[in-house]
Amino acid sequence: MAAVQDGQVESDAEKETKPDASNDVAGNSSGGARSMSPNAASSASGAAKAAAPTGPGEQQTLLAVLQFLKRSKLLESVDILRREAGLSDELDESQTNDGAAAGSGAGSQGEGSVDAASLLRRVSVGGAAATNIAATTTSKGAEDQPDVSIVLSAYSQQGDPALYQVYYSGLKNFIESVLDCHRAELSQLFYPLFVHMYLELVYNNHEHEAKVFFEKFSGDQECYYRDDLRVLSGLTKKEHMKGNETLLDFRTSKFVLRISRDSYQLLKRHLQERQNNQIWLIIQEHLYIDIFDGMPRSKSQIDSMSGSLAGEARREANKAKVYYGLLKEPEIEVPLDDEDDEAENEEGKPKKKKPKKDNLGSKNKKQDPNAPQQNRIPLPELKDSDKLDKIMSMKEATKKIRLGPDTLPSICFYTFLNAYQGLTSVDVTDDSSLIAGGFADSTVRVWSVTPKKLRKVKSAADLNLIDKEADDVLERIMDEKTASESKILYGHSGPVYGISFSPDRNYLLSSSEDGTVRLWSLQTFTCLVGYKGHNYPVWDTQFSPYGYYFVSGGHDRIARLWATDHYQPLRMFAGHLADITCTHFHPNSNYVATGSADRTVRLWDVLNGNCVRIFSGHKGPIHSLAFSPNGKYVASGATDGRVLLWDIGHGLMIGELKGHTDTVYALKFSRDGEILASGSMDGTVRLWDALKAFDVETDDFTAATGHIHLPDNSQELLLGTYMTKSTPVIHLHFTRRNLLLAAGGYNSQ
Amino acid sequence: MAEERRFAEVSRDSVKLMAESAGVEVGDEVAALLAEDVCYRLREAAQNSSQFMRHAKRRKLTVEDFNRALRWSNVEAVCGYGAQDALPFRPAKEGELFFVEDRDVNLVNLALATNIPNGCAETMVRVHVSYLDGKGNLEPQGTVPSAVQSLSEDLLKYYQQITRAILGEDPHLMKVALLDLQTNSKIAALLPYFVYVISGVKSVSHDLEQLNRLLHMVKSLVQNPYLYLGSYVRSLVSSVMYCILEPLAASINPLNDHWTLRDYAALLLSHIFWTHGDLVSGLYHQILLSLQKVLSDPVRPLCSHYGAVVGLHALGWKAVERVLYPHLPAYWANLQAVLDDYSVSNAQVKADGHKVYGAILVAVERLLKMKALSLSKPAEGGVGGQQGTAGGVLGFRESSPGLSPPPEPLSEAGLGIASHLQAGGAGCPWEDWTPVPLPAMYCELYSFFGDSLAVRFSTGPELEGCLPALPCQPADARKETVANAAAGLDNSRKMPQLTANLNISPRPDGSPHTEPPPPSLAATIPGRPFARSSSSSSSVQRRSSSSRPGQRSAGPSRDVFPKARFPPPQAGPPSFSFLIGGRQMGRRCQGRRFQTSFGPQPPLASLPPRAYAHKLPVIGRVSKPVRRWTCSHYSLHLPL
């Protein structure tokens, strides 16, 4: 795949910089760390000034923006920007005159910087709130230039290629000789340094040296970087660096390391003593060292968090407040069904039912303190049919089995037979009445799993004939002749990689390799809309739990939020460094989680498009996500066969479930969240004790630093392993009564 | 410095060749640069294609994945590699050039059905309660569902028509049906059903005709080049073995020619084994064991013993040498007792005994002959040395011809499987089995069969006396003759091929891929006239330079089977005994006709009505489709 278009990278970079923009603004210890360098370290006392961009290019950019804002009469923004950037008025004035003299109008401000117009264009892409514009632009430095050649030219600095090995092994010897507690932390440096030094050698056409360097030191790297190393080892020419995505990722983002202050001091002293400028330069330019005070972390702590393409998440990235609570359920009068009551009475448990109902009611009435405002994002109004459905589901819910380690769910397996064309995705409606499969031959097939057949609505001419006042008009509009067990939807021109039913079962979404997301009507079984925006394969899509909105993500690394009645996306979530492989809505519909091939999970705020959480720790592309029903946790499964559990509120990893031997393609919590079911390519469904897994004490210190020490208790949490008949499990679903449905295509080979 | 090869690399020579083929001259340096770049692009495309695989939730990277990756990087897709089977990659004769074989492809087939097998059913979803309360049925875990395929309407009809035709009244219809079964490429889905029908042999053991038809069905299935029999081979073999070994209900009536059936079944067995034996490991071992068990069981009726002997014979002389020959002394006493009992009540048993006697004689004859042949081979020099495994063994013997035992007695192609016979079941003498030198073997056999052996063997005392120096000329001639018969008059064949053919001679009618089915097998199809006598005799006459056809032919056979009740239906062709070495089938047919002589098959019209055909399992569609999945495999269990 060729280089992703520039425009996309632009927004990548722009989004990426948001978190650290806020750092800079905050201007605290992290800001200091960032600008720390042998000669600048002394000037760190400059407090607020230190946070201000120092390069002349950056300042010019800022001034250009200021000028533009002034011209556009955005005076408030001007003030904000000036305050945040710490620019004095005089400087502003003088520079502006300067700039005006140099260039005419808001146009070019010199080759090094970007003109204000294009900056603004870039900013407006995100559709972010106005306050973000200023924040974004502050950090728009030369190093964040998305242009490939400029990105690469960062490597043009020449060192003696022969000395690279010496530098590296010198550092290696040093790190190996330090105290154990520091060694683990400093060892994190090996991988990013190795990569950047190798790339520098390659960029400067020292092919042979690069090869030798690679052979000598690639063995030292952690095994979970193997895939990246394989890509790197194939890269031996400067020409190849253009258009290599992995390389772009390395360059457009700084590799983030978390190191305790002590260890960092140690490293700095060493490098200063040795005059090891080459390494120091790389650390300064390409790494972001997130310094924390306190105990250095242990090797296992580090290992559990590292592994993503760009290092760990910065601590600040996970500090934003997330309203993870559930929305208040609308008040619906549940008509007491006589028949139902009788049945309950016959069973002789009328008492048990009552308190349960009360529970439900009280929960509904109280507003969850962690929940977002009911109208934080506008949600579609409930229709009558939705209310009916809600009532149905509540009724069903009263009959659901309470699962636990002692009462495991029954599992039904839906096998797709004769699916020679290749089953690529499956979805089941919430009420488990329909199942749909996306296939590699571009078709989407929908089956009814109840005796009720699938019927189309009659044609317009026939519809005119029916009596619209009849009570059973909904029945009359259906064309009985078209009744069948399954329907095939044709329209895509590439494998269908993701499908999702709307909550009201009227629509089906499908995303395909052809770059489109299609909305299908399940009344007429025709395509209603083709959403074009991703120009590359769309790997996944999902409806919001309240309908109307949906999210999609694909090879272009941008997740898009859509509303069914808009042909253009409402939000673009950019920041992932590699393909977005899976997307998932938070139960309260205010957040979207995306899993990516850059081995991170990100949580995005639907309201403002911000990335509010970055979870790193997976060692392979993430292929499945699931929110717990209470919205507090998210689980993610990756190609390495591990399932990781995350606490959204604290932004922490709280569990690791090891057991699967192949990619985890499906994750689902039971209706009450007691059980987590995971399905994998290895042909097994595993059940995990979710309650126990979430029962981790998180003291304040852990919460503050994010240094969780994970107990290795996968075996205790594993409640059962269930084999299929040589069928990979690609979808899991709990019915409203907590029966587990699994689905997959039988593979005869 | 020896560079570690991390990736497949395209050499600069390849690039140059490509450039030349495109009419461009490329310098060394350019070629090297291009080669490196091509490698890099290939790696990149491969890496990109893997994500299409991952998202399609597959483990296997397909050509399509790769093409998608190419397309997204604005490179033209590579067409024509989407076929399911691996492409043969072969070297050119000269030079180190490799290429992909370019065959004619049916474009329509390729375009419309690249990955989807023919005649498969609709894609469907079936639900199955796998685990009740998380515990559930442990036993079917990890096994393949038995009824993955549910039949389409067309296939169902086909199945019904075919089974009715084969087991029905009309011989012509049957032939058509069998032929179609043998050539139809779209019946893979029906294979289990047919195999099940065939396993119905046990329920029709009273009806020779039906048994015969079922065996022909086996033959057709086995010869169908489009079918992958897989583990069904085992089931087919057990059905065939049933026909060979079991004292069939039909055998009670001496008028029933169950001998022919056994012969045919034995032939079929060897055919299955030689063409499909590699599908099931240890098959050879199992067959030999069960044959041996029958042979060493004195309680079994003689017809079972006969079946065991012809079965061994059909499996090749090695099998005879290893199983029959060591058993002979013990068995001989029993057989002798039967043959020496001249009481009237014993007449029938004695007649059977003679059949067994004849079969054993034929088997050991060939054993001796093949052994002698393999010993004489070195004398033929390079000719023998060229033929694979056999040649290797023979080459070894060159140093000490005929005196020392061959180092690896089971050198016949495919018999390598039998090497784990050593670990074989209890009570079989595998462990202490050593090959007996030919002279000793001959002496021992001679002590059993006396002159009948010598005369049939035709070289008589000469062979006994100077075996090591067996003249190659007669052997040669015999071989050729034999081979001629085997290859259906293919006179143009050259020696090495012939001998190779001989070495695996139990493969009676060749695999369907290489040779047309020779007349021998077809000859026993009821209703088809015997067409081989003239052809074989003509070949013999052409080849009779060094042999004495007339003298060897009918005489000894009559000695062996003195109880012939009918004169031979055909004027005994002088070629008769000439075929001994090769086409046991043809020879045995004639021998049998000569002896038991029920003439050609009884007229078809006189046969009892085919009750079996009416009791066919009818695979009906269960009306409720959701239930069909669970029911479909039961439909196979309808009683026949």
PDB file of N, CA, C and O in Angstrom, chain B residues 258-298:
ATOM      1  N   HIS B 258     -19.172 -68.075  -6.719  1.00  0.00           N
ATOM      2  CA  HIS B 258     -18.640 -67.040  -5.835  1.00  0.00           C
ATOM      3  C   HIS B 258     -17.146 -66.908  -5.986  1.00  0.00           C
ATOM      4  O   HIS B 258     -16.542 -65.955  -5.546  1.00  0.00           O
ATOM      5  N   TRP B 259     -16.536 -67.900  -6.648  1.00  0.00           N
ATOM      6  CA  TRP B 259     -15.076 -67.813  -6.854  1.00  0.00           C
ATOM      7  C   TRP B 259     -14.722 -66.603  -7.701  1.00  0.00           C
ATOM      8  O   TRP B 259     -13.778 -65.881  -7.413  1.00  0.00           O
ATOM      9  N   THR B 260     -15.481 -66.436  -8.738  1.00  0.00           N
ATOM     10  CA  THR B 260     -15.205 -65.283  -9.600  1.00  0.00           C
ATOM     11  C   THR B 260     -15.292 -63.988  -8.811  1.00  0.00           C
ATOM     12  O   THR B 260     -14.466 -63.092  -8.951  1.00  0.00           O
ATOM     13  N   LEU B 261     -16.312 -63.947  -7.979  1.00  0.00           N
ATOM     14  CA  LEU B 261     -16.498 -62.754  -7.168  1.00  0.00           C
ATOM     15  C   LEU B 261     -15.276 -62.501  -6.306  1.00  0.00           C
ATOM     16  O   LEU B 261     -14.775 -61.391  -6.191  1.00  0.00           O
ATOM     17  N   ARG B 262     -14.793 -63.567  -5.703  1.00  0.00           N
ATOM     18  CA  ARG B 262     -13.631 -63.403  -4.819  1.00  0.00           C
ATOM     19  C   ARG B 262     -12.406 -62.955  -5.619  1.00  0.00           C
ATOM     20  O   ARG B 262     -11.637 -62.109  -5.179  1.00  0.00           O
ATOM     21  N   ASP B 263     -12.257 -63.558  -6.776  1.00  0.00           N
ATOM     22  CA  ASP B 263     -11.131 -63.146  -7.621  1.00  0.00           C
ATOM     23  C   ASP B 263     -11.222 -61.667  -7.950  1.00  0.00           C
ATOM     24  O   ASP B 263     -10.260 -60.914  -7.826  1.00  0.00           O
ATOM     25  N   TYR B 264     -12.420 -61.310  -8.351  1.00  0.00           N
ATOM     26  CA  TYR B 264     -12.598 -59.926  -8.763  1.00  0.00           C
ATOM     27  C   TYR B 264     -12.364 -58.982  -7.588  1.00  0.00           C
ATOM     28  O   TYR B 264     -11.693 -57.949  -7.723  1.00  0.00           O
ATOM     29  N   ALA B 265     -12.889 -59.387  -6.438  1.00  0.00           N
ATOM     30  CA  ALA B 265     -12.740 -58.544  -5.263  1.00  0.00           C
ATOM     31  C   ALA B 265     -11.264 -58.419  -4.891  1.00  0.00           C
ATOM     32  O   ALA B 265     -10.789 -57.347  -4.514  1.00  0.00           O
ATOM     33  N   ALA B 266     -10.540 -59.543  -5.020  1.00  0.00           N
ATOM     34  CA  ALA B 266      -9.120 -59.506  -4.680  1.00  0.00           C
ATOM     35  C   ALA B 266      -8.392 -58.539  -5.595  1.00  0.00           C
ATOM     36  O   ALA B 266      -7.541 -57.746  -5.171  1.00  0.00           O
ATOM     37  N   LEU B 267      -8.777 -58.618  -6.839  1.00  0.00           N
ATOM     38  CA  LEU B 267      -8.147 -57.727  -7.810  1.00  0.00           C
ATOM     39  C   LEU B 267      -8.424 -56.265  -7.464  1.00  0.00           C
ATOM     40  O   LEU B 267      -7.544 -55.405  -7.516  1.00  0.00           O
ATOM     41  N   LEU B 268      -9.668 -56.049  -7.103  1.00  0.00           N
ATOM     42  CA  LEU B 268     -10.087 -54.710  -6.738  1.00  0.00           C
ATOM     43  C   LEU B 268      -9.327 -54.231  -5.509  1.00  0.00           C
ATOM     44  O   LEU B 268      -8.889 -53.081  -5.425  1.00  0.00           O
ATOM     45  N   LEU B 269      -9.159 -55.164  -4.586  1.00  0.00           N
ATOM     46  CA  LEU B 269      -8.439 -54.820  -3.358  1.00  0.00           C
ATOM     47  C   LEU B 269      -7.039 -54.340  -3.690  1.00  0.00           C
ATOM     48  O   LEU B 269      -6.578 -53.300  -3.217  1.00  0.00           O
ATOM     49  N   SER B 270      -6.378 -55.128  -4.532  1.00  0.00           N
ATOM     50  CA  SER B 270      -5.007 -54.728  -4.848  1.00  0.00           C
ATOM     51  C   SER B 270      -5.012 -53.408  -5.595  1.00  0.00           C
ATOM     52  O   SER B 270      -4.148 -52.563  -5.395  1.00  0.00           O
ATOM     53  N   HIS B 271      -6.042 -53.234  -6.414  1.00  0.00           N
ATOM     54  CA  HIS B 271      -6.120 -51.973  -7.151  1.00  0.00           C
ATOM     55  C   HIS B 271      -6.290 -50.792  -6.194  1.00  0.00           C
ATOM     56  O   HIS B 271      -5.597 -49.776  -6.302  1.00  0.00           O
ATOM     57  N   ILE B 272      -7.198 -50.949  -5.254  1.00  0.00           N
ATOM     58  CA  ILE B 272      -7.403 -49.873  -4.280  1.00  0.00           C
ATOM     59  C   ILE B 272      -6.110 -49.614  -3.544  1.00  0.00           C
ATOM     60  O   ILE B 272      -5.686 -48.484  -3.338  1.00  0.00           O
ATOM     61  N   PHE B 273      -5.493 -50.720  -3.161  1.00  0.00           N
ATOM     62  CA  PHE B 273      -4.282 -50.533  -2.372  1.00  0.00           C
ATOM     63  C   PHE B 273      -3.205 -49.817  -3.166  1.00  0.00           C
ATOM     64  O   PHE B 273      -2.560 -48.897  -2.678  1.00  0.00           O
ATOM     65  N   TRP B 274      -3.055 -50.235  -4.408  1.00  0.00           N
ATOM     66  CA  TRP B 274      -1.954 -49.624  -5.170  1.00  0.00           C
ATOM     67  C   TRP B 274      -2.237 -48.199  -5.567  1.00  0.00           C
ATOM     68  O   TRP B 274      -1.326 -47.417  -5.762  1.00  0.00           O
ATOM     69  N   THR B 275      -3.494 -47.859  -5.713  1.00  0.00           N
ATOM     70  CA  THR B 275      -3.771 -46.486  -6.134  1.00  0.00           C
ATOM     71  C   THR B 275      -4.077 -45.562  -4.964  1.00  0.00           C
ATOM     72  O   THR B 275      -3.822 -44.378  -5.028  1.00  0.00           O
ATOM     73  N   HIS B 276      -4.648 -46.099  -3.908  1.00  0.00           N
ATOM     74  CA  HIS B 276      -5.066 -45.221  -2.811  1.00  0.00           C
ATOM     75  C   HIS B 276      -4.490 -45.632  -1.472  1.00  0.00           C
ATOM     76  O   HIS B 276      -4.894 -45.109  -0.446  1.00  0.00           O
ATOM     77  N   GLY B 277      -3.576 -46.591  -1.502  1.00  0.00           N
ATOM     78  CA  GLY B 277      -3.073 -47.112  -0.228  1.00  0.00           C
ATOM     79  C   GLY B 277      -2.412 -46.066   0.637  1.00  0.00           C
ATOM     80  O   GLY B 277      -2.395 -46.177   1.861  1.00  0.00           O
ATOM     81  N   ASP B 278      -1.916 -45.029  -0.012  1.00  0.00           N
ATOM     82  CA  ASP B 278      -1.200 -44.023   0.772  1.00  0.00           C
ATOM     83  C   ASP B 278      -2.131 -43.126   1.556  1.00  0.00           C
ATOM     84  O   ASP B 278      -1.693 -42.346   2.381  1.00  0.00           O
ATOM     85  N   LEU B 279      -3.429 -43.240   1.302  1.00  0.00           N
ATOM     86  CA  LEU B 279      -4.358 -42.360   2.009  1.00  0.00           C
ATOM     87  C   LEU B 279      -4.553 -42.791   3.459  1.00  0.00           C
ATOM     88  O   LEU B 279      -4.882 -42.004   4.319  1.00  0.00           O
ATOM     89  N   VAL B 280      -4.400 -44.064   3.697  1.00  0.00           N
ATOM     90  CA  VAL B 280      -4.621 -44.572   5.042  1.00  0.00           C
ATOM     91  C   VAL B 280      -3.340 -45.251   5.490  1.00  0.00           C
ATOM     92  O   VAL B 280      -2.879 -46.179   4.856  1.00  0.00           O
ATOM     93  N   SER B 281      -2.806 -44.776   6.567  1.00  0.00           N
ATOM     94  CA  SER B 281      -1.549 -45.363   7.002  1.00  0.00           C
ATOM     95  C   SER B 281      -1.805 -46.734   7.599  1.00  0.00           C
ATOM     96  O   SER B 281      -2.826 -46.987   8.243  1.00  0.00           O
ATOM     97  N   GLY B 282      -0.891 -47.603   7.343  1.00  0.00           N
ATOM     98  CA  GLY B 282      -0.999 -48.928   7.934  1.00  0.00           C
ATOM     99  C   GLY B 282      -2.021 -49.817   7.277  1.00  0.00           C
ATOM    100  O   GLY B 282      -2.359 -50.871   7.800  1.00  0.00           O
ATOM    101  N   LEU B 283      -2.528 -49.381   6.130  1.00  0.00           N
ATOM    102  CA  LEU B 283      -3.563 -50.172   5.465  1.00  0.00           C
ATOM    103  C   LEU B 283      -3.020 -51.533   5.048  1.00  0.00           C
ATOM    104  O   LEU B 283      -3.646 -52.569   5.280  1.00  0.00           O
ATOM    105  N   TYR B 284      -1.866 -51.513   4.464  1.00  0.00           N
ATOM    106  CA  TYR B 284      -1.256 -52.738   3.976  1.00  0.00           C
ATOM    107  C   TYR B 284      -1.096 -53.729   5.114  1.00  0.00           C
ATOM    108  O   TYR B 284      -1.439 -54.907   5.007  1.00  0.00           O
ATOM    109  N   HIS B 285      -0.598 -53.220   6.174  1.00  0.00           N
ATOM    110  CA  HIS B 285      -0.408 -54.032   7.358  1.00  0.00           C
ATOM    111  C   HIS B 285      -1.710 -54.680   7.794  1.00  0.00           C
ATOM    112  O   HIS B 285      -1.790 -55.871   8.059  1.00  0.00           O
ATOM    113  N   GLN B 286      -2.740 -53.862   7.842  1.00  0.00           N
ATOM    114  CA  GLN B 286      -4.030 -54.381   8.300  1.00  0.00           C
ATOM    115  C   GLN B 286      -4.564 -55.440   7.364  1.00  0.00           C
ATOM    116  O   GLN B 286      -5.058 -56.477   7.797  1.00  0.00           O
ATOM    117  N   ILE B 287      -4.429 -55.172   6.068  1.00  0.00           N
ATOM    118  CA  ILE B 287      -4.940 -56.141   5.106  1.00  0.00           C
ATOM    119  C   ILE B 287      -4.205 -57.454   5.277  1.00  0.00           C
ATOM    120  O   ILE B 287      -4.808 -58.528   5.376  1.00  0.00           O
ATOM    121  N   LEU B 288      -2.897 -57.368   5.328  1.00  0.00           N
ATOM    122  CA  LEU B 288      -2.112 -58.594   5.458  1.00  0.00           C
ATOM    123  C   LEU B 288      -2.492 -59.335   6.720  1.00  0.00           C
ATOM    124  O   LEU B 288      -2.639 -60.561   6.722  1.00  0.00           O
ATOM    125  N   LEU B 289      -2.656 -58.610   7.776  1.00  0.00           N
ATOM    126  CA  LEU B 289      -2.984 -59.260   9.045  1.00  0.00           C
ATOM    127  C   LEU B 289      -4.303 -60.003   8.948  1.00  0.00           C
ATOM    128  O   LEU B 289      -4.399 -61.158   9.378  1.00  0.00           O
ATOM    129  N   SER B 290      -5.294 -59.351   8.355  1.00  0.00           N
ATOM    130  CA  SER B 290      -6.586 -60.031   8.334  1.00  0.00           C
ATOM    131  C   SER B 290      -6.549 -61.207   7.375  1.00  0.00           C
ATOM    132  O   SER B 290      -7.166 -62.243   7.641  1.00  0.00           O
ATOM    133  N   LEU B 291      -5.815 -61.077   6.286  1.00  0.00           N
ATOM    134  CA  LEU B 291      -5.685 -62.217   5.377  1.00  0.00           C
ATOM    135  C   LEU B 291      -5.000 -63.369   6.098  1.00  0.00           C
ATOM    136  O   LEU B 291      -5.400 -64.519   5.998  1.00  0.00           O
ATOM    137  N   GLN B 292      -3.973 -63.019   6.830  1.00  0.00           N
ATOM    138  CA  GLN B 292      -3.216 -64.054   7.518  1.00  0.00           C
ATOM    139  C   GLN B 292      -4.095 -64.748   8.555  1.00  0.00           C
ATOM    140  O   GLN B 292      -4.027 -65.954   8.740  1.00  0.00           O
ATOM    141  N   LYS B 293      -4.895 -63.938   9.202  1.00  0.00           N
ATOM    142  CA  LYS B 293      -5.734 -64.506  10.251  1.00  0.00           C
ATOM    143  C   LYS B 293      -6.689 -65.544   9.663  1.00  0.00           C
ATOM    144  O   LYS B 293      -6.858 -66.634  10.208  1.00  0.00           O
ATOM    145  N   VAL B 294      -7.254 -65.203   8.531  1.00  0.00           N
ATOM    146  CA  VAL B 294      -8.184 -66.138   7.898  1.00  0.00           C
ATOM    147  C   VAL B 294      -7.450 -67.400   7.485  1.00  0.00           C
ATOM    148  O   VAL B 294      -7.902 -68.526   7.704  1.00  0.00           O
ATOM    149  N   LEU B 295      -6.285 -67.198   6.941  1.00  0.00           N
ATOM    150  CA  LEU B 295      -5.540 -68.340   6.409  1.00  0.00           C
ATOM    151  C   LEU B 295      -5.153 -69.299   7.523  1.00  0.00           C
ATOM    152  O   LEU B 295      -5.161 -70.521   7.346  1.00  0.00           O
ATOM    153  N   SER B 296      -4.830 -68.745   8.665  1.00  0.00           N
ATOM    154  CA  SER B 296      -4.337 -69.616   9.732  1.00  0.00           C
ATOM    155  C   SER B 296      -5.475 -70.135  10.606  1.00  0.00           C
ATOM    156  O   SER B 296      -5.228 -70.765  11.610  1.00  0.00           O
ATOM    157  N   ASP B 297      -6.671 -69.852  10.199  1.00  0.00           N
ATOM    158  CA  ASP B 297      -7.801 -70.310  10.994  1.00  0.00           C
ATOM    159  C   ASP B 297      -8.408 -71.546  10.340  1.00  0.00           C
ATOM    160  O   ASP B 297      -9.116 -71.443   9.342  1.00  0.00           O
ATOM    161  N   PRO B 298      -8.150 -72.728  10.860  1.00  0.00           N
ATOM    162  CA  PRO B 298      -8.606 -73.956  10.181  1.00  0.00           C
ATOM    163  C   PRO B 298     -10.118 -74.122  10.226  1.00  0.00           C
ATOM    164  O   PRO B 298     -10.673 -74.906   9.473  1.00  0.00           O
TER     165      PRO B 298
END
